[in-house]
Coordinates of C-alpha atoms and ligand atoms in Angstrom, one line a residue:
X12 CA -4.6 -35.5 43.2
X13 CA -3.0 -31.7 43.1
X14 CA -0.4 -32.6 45.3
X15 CA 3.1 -32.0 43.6
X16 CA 1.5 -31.0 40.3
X17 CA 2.6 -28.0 38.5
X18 CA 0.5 -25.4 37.7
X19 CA 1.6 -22.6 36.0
X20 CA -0.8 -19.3 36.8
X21 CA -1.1 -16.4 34.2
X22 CA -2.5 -13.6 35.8
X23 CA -3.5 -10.9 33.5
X24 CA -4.7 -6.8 34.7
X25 CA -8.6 -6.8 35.7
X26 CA -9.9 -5.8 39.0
X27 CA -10.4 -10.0 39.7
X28 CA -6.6 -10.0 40.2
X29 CA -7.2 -10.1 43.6
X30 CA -8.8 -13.3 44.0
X31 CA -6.0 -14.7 41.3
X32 CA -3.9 -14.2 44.7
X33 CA -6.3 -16.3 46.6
X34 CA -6.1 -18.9 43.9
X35 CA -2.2 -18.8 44.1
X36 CA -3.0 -19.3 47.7
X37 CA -5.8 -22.2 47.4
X38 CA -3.2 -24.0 45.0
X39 CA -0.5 -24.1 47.2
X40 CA -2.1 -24.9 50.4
X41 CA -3.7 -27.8 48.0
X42 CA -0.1 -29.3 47.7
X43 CA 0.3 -27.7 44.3
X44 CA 3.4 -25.8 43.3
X45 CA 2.7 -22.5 41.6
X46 CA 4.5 -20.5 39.2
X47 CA 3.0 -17.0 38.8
X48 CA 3.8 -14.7 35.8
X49 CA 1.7 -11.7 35.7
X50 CA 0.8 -9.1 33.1
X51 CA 2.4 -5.5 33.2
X52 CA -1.2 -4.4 33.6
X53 CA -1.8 -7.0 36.5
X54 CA 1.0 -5.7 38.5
X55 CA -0.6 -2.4 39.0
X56 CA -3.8 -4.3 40.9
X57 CA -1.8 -6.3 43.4
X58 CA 1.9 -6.6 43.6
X59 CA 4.4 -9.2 42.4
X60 CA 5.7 -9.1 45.9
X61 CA 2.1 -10.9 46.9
X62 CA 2.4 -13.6 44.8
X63 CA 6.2 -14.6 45.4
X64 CA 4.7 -14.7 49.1
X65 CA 2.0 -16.7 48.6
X66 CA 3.1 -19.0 45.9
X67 CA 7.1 -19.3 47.6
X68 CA 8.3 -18.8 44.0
X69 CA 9.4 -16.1 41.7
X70 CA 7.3 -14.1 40.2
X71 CA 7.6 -13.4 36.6
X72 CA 6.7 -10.1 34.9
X73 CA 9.3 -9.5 32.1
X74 CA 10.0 -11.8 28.9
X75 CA 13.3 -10.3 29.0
X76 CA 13.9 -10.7 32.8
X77 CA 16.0 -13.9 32.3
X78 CA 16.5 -15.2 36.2
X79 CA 18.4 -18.4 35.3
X80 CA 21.1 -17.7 32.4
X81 CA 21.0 -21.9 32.1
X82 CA 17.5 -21.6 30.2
X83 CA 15.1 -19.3 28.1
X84 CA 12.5 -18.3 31.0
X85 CA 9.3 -18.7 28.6
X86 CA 10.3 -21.9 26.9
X87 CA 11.3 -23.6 30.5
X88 CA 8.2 -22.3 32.4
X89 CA 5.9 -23.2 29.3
X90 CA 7.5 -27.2 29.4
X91 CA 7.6 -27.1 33.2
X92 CA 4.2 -27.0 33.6
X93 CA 1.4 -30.1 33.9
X94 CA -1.5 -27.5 33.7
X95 CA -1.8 -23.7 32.7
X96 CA -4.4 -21.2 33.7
X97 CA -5.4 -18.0 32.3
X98 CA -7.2 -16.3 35.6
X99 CA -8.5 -13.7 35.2
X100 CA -8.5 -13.4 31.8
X101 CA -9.1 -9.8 30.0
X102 CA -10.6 -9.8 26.5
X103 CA -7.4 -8.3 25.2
X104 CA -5.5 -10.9 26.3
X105 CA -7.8 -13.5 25.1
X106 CA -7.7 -11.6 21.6
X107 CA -3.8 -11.5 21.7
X108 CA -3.7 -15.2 22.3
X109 CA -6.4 -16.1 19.2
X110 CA -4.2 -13.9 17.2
X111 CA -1.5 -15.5 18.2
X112 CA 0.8 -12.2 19.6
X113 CA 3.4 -12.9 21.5
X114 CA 3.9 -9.8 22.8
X115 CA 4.7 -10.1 26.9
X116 CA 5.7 -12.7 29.1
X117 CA 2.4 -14.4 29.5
X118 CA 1.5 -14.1 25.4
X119 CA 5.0 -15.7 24.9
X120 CA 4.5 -18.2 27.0
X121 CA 1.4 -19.5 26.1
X122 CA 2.5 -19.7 22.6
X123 CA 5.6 -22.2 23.5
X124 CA 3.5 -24.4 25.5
X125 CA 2.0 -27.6 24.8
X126 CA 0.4 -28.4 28.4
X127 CA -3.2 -27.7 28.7
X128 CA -4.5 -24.4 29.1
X129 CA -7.4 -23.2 30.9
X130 CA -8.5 -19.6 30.8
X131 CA -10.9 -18.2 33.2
X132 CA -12.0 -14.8 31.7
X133 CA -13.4 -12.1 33.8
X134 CA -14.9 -8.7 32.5
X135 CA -17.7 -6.8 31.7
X136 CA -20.8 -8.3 30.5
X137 CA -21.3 -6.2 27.7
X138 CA -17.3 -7.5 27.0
X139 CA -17.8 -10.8 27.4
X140 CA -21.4 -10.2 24.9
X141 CA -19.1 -8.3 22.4
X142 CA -19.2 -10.7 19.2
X143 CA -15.4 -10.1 18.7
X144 CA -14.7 -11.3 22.3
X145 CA -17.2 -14.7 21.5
X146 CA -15.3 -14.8 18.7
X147 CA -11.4 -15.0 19.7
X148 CA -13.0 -17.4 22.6
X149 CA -14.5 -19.5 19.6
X150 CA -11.1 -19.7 17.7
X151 CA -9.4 -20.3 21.5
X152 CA -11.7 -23.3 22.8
X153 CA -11.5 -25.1 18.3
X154 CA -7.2 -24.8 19.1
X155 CA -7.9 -27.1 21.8
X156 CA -8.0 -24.5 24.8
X157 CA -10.5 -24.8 27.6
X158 CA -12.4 -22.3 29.3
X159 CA -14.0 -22.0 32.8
X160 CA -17.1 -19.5 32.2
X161 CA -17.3 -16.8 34.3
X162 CA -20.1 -16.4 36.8
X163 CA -23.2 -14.1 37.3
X164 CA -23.1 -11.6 40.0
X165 CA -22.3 -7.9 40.6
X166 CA -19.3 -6.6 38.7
X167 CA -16.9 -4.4 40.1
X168 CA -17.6 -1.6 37.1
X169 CA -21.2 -1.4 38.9
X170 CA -23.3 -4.1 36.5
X171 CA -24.7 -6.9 37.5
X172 CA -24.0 -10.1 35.3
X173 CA -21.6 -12.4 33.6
X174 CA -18.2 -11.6 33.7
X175 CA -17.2 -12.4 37.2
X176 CA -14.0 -14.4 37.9
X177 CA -15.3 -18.3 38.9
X178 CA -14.6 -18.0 42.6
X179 CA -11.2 -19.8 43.3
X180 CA -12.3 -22.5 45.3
X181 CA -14.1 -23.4 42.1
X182 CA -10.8 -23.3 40.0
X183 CA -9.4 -25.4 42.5
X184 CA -12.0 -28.3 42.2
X185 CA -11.7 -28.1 38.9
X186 CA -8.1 -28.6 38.8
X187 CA -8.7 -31.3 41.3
X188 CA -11.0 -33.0 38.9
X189 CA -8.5 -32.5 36.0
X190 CA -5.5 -34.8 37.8
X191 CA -7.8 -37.0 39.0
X192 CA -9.2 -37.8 35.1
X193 CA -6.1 -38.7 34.1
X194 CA -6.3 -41.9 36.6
X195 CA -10.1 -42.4 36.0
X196 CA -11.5 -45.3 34.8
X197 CA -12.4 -43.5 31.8
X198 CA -9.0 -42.5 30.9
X199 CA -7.5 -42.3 27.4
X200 CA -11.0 -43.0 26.3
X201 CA -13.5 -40.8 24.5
X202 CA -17.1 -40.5 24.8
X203 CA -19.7 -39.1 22.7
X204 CA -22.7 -37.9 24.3
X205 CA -25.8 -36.9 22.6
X206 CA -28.2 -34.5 24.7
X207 CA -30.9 -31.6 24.0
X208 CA -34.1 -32.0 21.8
X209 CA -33.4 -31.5 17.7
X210 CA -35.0 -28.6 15.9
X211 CA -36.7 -29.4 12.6
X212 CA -37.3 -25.8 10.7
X213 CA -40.6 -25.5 9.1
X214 CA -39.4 -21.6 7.9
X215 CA -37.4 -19.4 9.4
X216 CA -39.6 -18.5 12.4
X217 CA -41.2 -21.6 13.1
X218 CA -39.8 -25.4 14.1
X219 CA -40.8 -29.1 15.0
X220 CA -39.1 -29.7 18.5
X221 CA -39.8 -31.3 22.0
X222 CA -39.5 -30.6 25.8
X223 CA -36.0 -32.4 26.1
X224 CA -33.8 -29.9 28.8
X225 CA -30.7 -31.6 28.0
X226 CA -30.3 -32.1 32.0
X227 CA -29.7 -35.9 31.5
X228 CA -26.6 -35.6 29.1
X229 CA -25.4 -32.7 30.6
X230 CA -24.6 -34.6 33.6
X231 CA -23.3 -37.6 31.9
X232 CA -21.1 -35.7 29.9
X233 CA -20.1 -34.3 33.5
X234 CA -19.7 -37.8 34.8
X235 CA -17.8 -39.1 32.0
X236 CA -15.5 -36.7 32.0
X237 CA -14.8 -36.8 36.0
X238 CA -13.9 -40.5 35.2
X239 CA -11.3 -39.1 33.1
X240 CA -12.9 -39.3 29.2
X241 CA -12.5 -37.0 26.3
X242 CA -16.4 -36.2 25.9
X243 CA -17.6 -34.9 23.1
X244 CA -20.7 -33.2 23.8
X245 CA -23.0 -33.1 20.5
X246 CA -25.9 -30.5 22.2
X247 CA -29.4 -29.5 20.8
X248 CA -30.4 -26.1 21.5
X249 CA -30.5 -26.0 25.8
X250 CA -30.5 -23.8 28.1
X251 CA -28.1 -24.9 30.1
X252 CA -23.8 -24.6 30.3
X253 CA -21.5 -27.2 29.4
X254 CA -19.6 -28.9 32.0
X255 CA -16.3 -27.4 31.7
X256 CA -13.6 -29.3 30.4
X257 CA -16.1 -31.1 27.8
X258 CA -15.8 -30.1 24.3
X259 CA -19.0 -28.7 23.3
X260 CA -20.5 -28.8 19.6
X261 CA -23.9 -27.3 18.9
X262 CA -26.3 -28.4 16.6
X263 CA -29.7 -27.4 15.6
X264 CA -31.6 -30.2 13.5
X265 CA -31.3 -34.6 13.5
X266 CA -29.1 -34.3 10.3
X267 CA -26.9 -31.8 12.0
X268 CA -26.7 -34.0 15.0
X269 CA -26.1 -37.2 12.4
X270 CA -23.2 -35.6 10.7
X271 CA -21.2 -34.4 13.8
X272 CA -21.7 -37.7 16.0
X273 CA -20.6 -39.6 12.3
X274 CA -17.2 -37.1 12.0
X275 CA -16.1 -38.3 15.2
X276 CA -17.6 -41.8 15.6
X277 CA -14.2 -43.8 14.2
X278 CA -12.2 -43.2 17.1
X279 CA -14.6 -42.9 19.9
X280 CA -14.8 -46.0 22.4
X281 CA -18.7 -45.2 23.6
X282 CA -22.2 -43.2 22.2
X283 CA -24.8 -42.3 24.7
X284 CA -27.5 -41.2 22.9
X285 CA -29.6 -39.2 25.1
X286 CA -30.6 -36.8 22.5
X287 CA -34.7 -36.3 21.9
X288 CA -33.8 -36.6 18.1
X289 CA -37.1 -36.0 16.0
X290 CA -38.4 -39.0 14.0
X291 CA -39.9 -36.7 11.6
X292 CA -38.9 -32.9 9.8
X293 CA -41.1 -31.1 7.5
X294 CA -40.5 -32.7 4.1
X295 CA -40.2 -29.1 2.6
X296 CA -38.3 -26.4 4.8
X297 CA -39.4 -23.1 3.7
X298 CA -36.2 -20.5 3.1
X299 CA -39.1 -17.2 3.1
X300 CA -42.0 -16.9 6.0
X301 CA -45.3 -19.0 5.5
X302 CA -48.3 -16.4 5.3
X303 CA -51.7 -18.1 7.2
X304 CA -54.7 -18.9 5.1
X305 CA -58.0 -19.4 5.7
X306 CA -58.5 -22.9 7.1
X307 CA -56.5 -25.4 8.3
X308 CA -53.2 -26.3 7.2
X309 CA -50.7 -29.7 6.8
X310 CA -47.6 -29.7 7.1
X311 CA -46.0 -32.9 5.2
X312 CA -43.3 -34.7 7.1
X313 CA -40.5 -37.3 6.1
X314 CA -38.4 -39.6 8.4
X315 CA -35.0 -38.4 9.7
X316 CA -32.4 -40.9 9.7
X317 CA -32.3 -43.2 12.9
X318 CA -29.0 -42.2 14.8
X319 CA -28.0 -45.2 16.8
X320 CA -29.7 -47.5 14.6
X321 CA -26.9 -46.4 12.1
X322 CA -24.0 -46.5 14.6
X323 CA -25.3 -49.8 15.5
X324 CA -24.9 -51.3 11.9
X325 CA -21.3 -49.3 11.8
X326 CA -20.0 -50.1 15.4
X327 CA -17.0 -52.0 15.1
X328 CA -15.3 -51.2 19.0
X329 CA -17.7 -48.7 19.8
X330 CA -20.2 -49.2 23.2
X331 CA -23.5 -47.8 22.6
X332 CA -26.2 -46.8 24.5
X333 CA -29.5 -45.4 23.8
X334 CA -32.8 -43.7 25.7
X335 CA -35.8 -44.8 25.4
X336 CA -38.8 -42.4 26.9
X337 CA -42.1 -44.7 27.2
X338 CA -45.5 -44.2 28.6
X339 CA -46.5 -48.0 29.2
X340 CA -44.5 -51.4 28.0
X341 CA -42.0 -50.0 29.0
X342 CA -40.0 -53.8 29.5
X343 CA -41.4 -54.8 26.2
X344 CA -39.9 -51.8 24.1
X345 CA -37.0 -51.1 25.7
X346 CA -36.0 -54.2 24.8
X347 CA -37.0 -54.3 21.3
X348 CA -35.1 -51.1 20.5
X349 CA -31.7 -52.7 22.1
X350 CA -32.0 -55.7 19.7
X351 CA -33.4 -53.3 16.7
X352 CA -30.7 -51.2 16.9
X353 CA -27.7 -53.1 18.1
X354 CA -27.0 -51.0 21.1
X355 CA -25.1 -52.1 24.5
X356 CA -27.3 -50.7 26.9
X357 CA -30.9 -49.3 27.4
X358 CA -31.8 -46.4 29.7
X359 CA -35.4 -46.4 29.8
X360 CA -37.9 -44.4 31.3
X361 CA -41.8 -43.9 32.1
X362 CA -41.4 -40.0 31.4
X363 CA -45.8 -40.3 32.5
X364 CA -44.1 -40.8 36.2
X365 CA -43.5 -38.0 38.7
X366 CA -40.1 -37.7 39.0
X367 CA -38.8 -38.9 35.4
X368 CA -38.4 -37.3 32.1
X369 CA -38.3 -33.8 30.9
X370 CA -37.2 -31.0 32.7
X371 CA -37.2 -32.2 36.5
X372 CA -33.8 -32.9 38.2
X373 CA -34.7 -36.2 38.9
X374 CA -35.2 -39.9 37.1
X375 CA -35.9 -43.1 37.8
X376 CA -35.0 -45.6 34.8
X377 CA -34.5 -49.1 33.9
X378 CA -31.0 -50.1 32.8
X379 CA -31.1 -52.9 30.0
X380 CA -28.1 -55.0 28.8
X381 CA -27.5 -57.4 26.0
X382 CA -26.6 -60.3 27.6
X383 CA -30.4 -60.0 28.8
X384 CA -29.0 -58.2 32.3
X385 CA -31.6 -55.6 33.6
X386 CA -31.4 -53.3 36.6
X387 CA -33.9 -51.0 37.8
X388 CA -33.1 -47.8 40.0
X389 CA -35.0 -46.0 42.6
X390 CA -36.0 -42.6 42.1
X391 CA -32.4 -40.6 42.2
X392 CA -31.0 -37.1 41.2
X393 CA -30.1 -37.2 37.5
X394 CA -26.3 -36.6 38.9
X395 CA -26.4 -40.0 40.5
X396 CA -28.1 -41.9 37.2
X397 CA -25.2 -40.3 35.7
X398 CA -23.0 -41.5 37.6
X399 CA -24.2 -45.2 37.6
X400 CA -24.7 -45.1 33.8
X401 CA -21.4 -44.3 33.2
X402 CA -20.0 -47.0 35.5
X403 CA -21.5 -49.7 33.5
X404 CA -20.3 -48.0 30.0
X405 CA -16.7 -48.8 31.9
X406 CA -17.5 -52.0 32.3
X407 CA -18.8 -52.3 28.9
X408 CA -15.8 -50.6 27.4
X409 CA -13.3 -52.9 30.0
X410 CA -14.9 -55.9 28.7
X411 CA -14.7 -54.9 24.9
X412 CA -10.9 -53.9 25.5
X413 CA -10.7 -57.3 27.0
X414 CA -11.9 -59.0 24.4
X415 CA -10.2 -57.1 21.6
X416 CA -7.0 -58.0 23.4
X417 CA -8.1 -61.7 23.0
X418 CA -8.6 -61.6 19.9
X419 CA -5.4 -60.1 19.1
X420 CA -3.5 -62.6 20.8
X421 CA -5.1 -65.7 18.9
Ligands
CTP20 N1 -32.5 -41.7 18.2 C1 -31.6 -41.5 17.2 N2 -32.0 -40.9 16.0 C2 -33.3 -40.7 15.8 C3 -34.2 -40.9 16.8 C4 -33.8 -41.5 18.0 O1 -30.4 -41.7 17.4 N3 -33.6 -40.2 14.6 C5 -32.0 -42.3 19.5 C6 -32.3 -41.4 20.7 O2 -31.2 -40.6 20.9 C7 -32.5 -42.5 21.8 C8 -33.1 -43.6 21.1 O3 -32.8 -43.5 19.7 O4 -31.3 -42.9 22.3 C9 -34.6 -43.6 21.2 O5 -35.1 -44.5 20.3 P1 -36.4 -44.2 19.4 O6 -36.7 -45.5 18.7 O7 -36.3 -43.1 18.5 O8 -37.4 -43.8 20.5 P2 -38.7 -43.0 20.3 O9 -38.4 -41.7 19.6 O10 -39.3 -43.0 21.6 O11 -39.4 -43.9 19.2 P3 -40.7 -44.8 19.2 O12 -41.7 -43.8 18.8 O13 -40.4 -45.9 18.3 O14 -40.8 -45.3 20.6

């Protein structure tokens, strides 16, 4: 999927430079061809010399260096390239970029082009902590750039943590993956995905929530986007990472979680609803910490509003599929909540079964249809119910397409 595809490689001055040479190195060999512009800062770690060798191109340092008197360097290298990435990325060139500085060759660069960009940073992990750093990423990843987190590990200033350059082989893969979605089956679509428990505040120390990991959705927003989807990831609070290249959007609380999957419902073409969304929140929320009394207390509680029971009054195009965790009946109910709320598709599980529900890496669910079609799966990694859930959401979404384009023709 690499082969041919041009990636253009901003190397900017941290120790991890080095192992920006064995990406330039990985990439070729991969059938890539690499264009390399490095930081003034970079150049001091390894040479330019290293990377014209192992990328068999020139190496660019200098906005004002102009090789080719035929074009403006930045402009051509910025519309040459089919994918742009940041590695290793300092925090002052990740604050440069938010602020939009265009102040070197790289800077410059980035700000002509309109190919994605990736940025890999790699610091300290008090850096990466620093809320000014979190912020310019912030800023970076809502302009629509995409970042591959750094990984744990001993740094080379002598901590051990999170700031370390993802290993280049990684980068690779991920590239890989990123040609390849643009010929998945999921292509030009976007997917919402749902995932985490909801947190229902009783004051500002205490909450209503459940044991939902987020494992589930996490890898179907994985999946979906390996088939090539936009995924919009709306995420209760979890402990786990985003899949890189989804776009992420946190949310504490069901109404939270109502309003963000609503704001980009219109023009999505599937809903997964994995999401343990509480039924209930305290009917008053306390803004000030409840003191205990003597005795016993009660705590009122009001419904929330039923997600995909709303999308599935609203759905016009949309595919939508919702979860349904059971302890017994499991036939009976999963099939009343497909017909109650007008989903597509049932994923249900007996979470009282070893192996399935909460927290463990596995499942082993049910899959219900509509048109009355019901399939059930062995015990399997939540990776490979991912992966078979999101093959018959492309069906679903082929068949709708289908039949829209029907329709349009009559
Ligand atoms: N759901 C939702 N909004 C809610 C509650 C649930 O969108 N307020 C979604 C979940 O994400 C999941 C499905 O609905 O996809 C689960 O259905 P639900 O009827 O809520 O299941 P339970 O909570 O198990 O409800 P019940 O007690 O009726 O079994």
């Amino acid at each position: 999927m690499i082969n041919g595809k041009k990636i253009l490689l901003c190397v900017t001055g941290g120790i991890a430079v080095y192992k920006a040479a064995a990406l330039t190195s990985k990439l070729t060999q991969a059938g890539a061809v690499v264009k390399v512009i490095l930081s003034e800062s970079a150049a001091k770690f390894v040479s330019p010399l290293t990377f014209q060798a192992l990328s068999k191109n020139e190496v660019y340092t200098d906005t004002f260096d102009e090789k080719n008197p035929k074009v403006i360097a930045h402009i051509d290298l910025a519309d040459w390239a089919d994918l742009i990435l940041v590695a290793p990325a300092t925090a002052n060139t990740i604050a440069k970029i938010a602020n939009g500085l265009a102040d070197n060759m790289i800077t410059t660069t980035l700000l002509a082009a309109t190919a994605p960009v990736w940025i890999a940073p790699a610091m300290n992990v008090h850096m990466y902590d620093h809320p000014a750093v979190k912020k310019n990423i912030e800023t970076l990843y809502n302009y629509g750039y995409r970042f591959i987190e750094p990984g744990e590990g001993y740094l080379a200033c002598g901590y051990v943590g999170k700031g370390r350059l993802e290993e280049p082989e990684k980068i690779v893969s991920l590239a890989e993956t990123f040609f390849q979605n643009r010929t998945g089956v999921l292509a030009g679509k976007t997917v919402i995905v749902t995932a985490g428990p909801t947190r229902e505040k009783i004051d500002p120390v205490r909450f209503i929530s459940n044991h939902s990991t987020g494992k589930m959705g996490y890898a179907i927003a994985e999946e979906a986007f390996k088939a090539g989807a936009r995924v919009i990831l709306v995420s209760g609070p979890v402990s786990i990472d985003a899949p890189p290249g989804v776009e992420l959007v946190k949310v504490e609380s069901a109404k939270e979680m109502h309003k963000e999957v609503f704001s980009h419902f219109e023009d999505s073409d599937a809903v997964i609803k994995t999401a343990a969304v509480a039924d209930y929140r305290p009917k008053i929320q306390y803004e000030y910490k409840v003191k205990k009394q003597d005795g016993d207390a009660l705590i009122e509680l009001e419904r929330t509003k039923d997600i995909l029971f709303e999308l599935g009054q609203k759905k016009t195009k949309q595919i939508l599929v919702g979860f349904a965790a059971e302890t017994d009946h499991i036939d009976e109910y999963a099939k009343r909540k497909l017909e109650k709320k007008n989903a597509d598709m049932i994923v249900a599980n007996n979470v009282s079964q070893e192996g399935a529900g909460f927290g463990t890496e596995t499942n082993i669910v049910t899959i219900y249809k509509k048109d009355g079609f019901s399939e059930s799966l062995p015990l399997m990694s939540k990776q490979k119910v991912a992966e078979k859930i999101i093959n018959e959401v492309s069906l679903l979404i082929k068949d709708m397409s289908e039949y829209e384009d029907r329709e349009c023709n009559c």
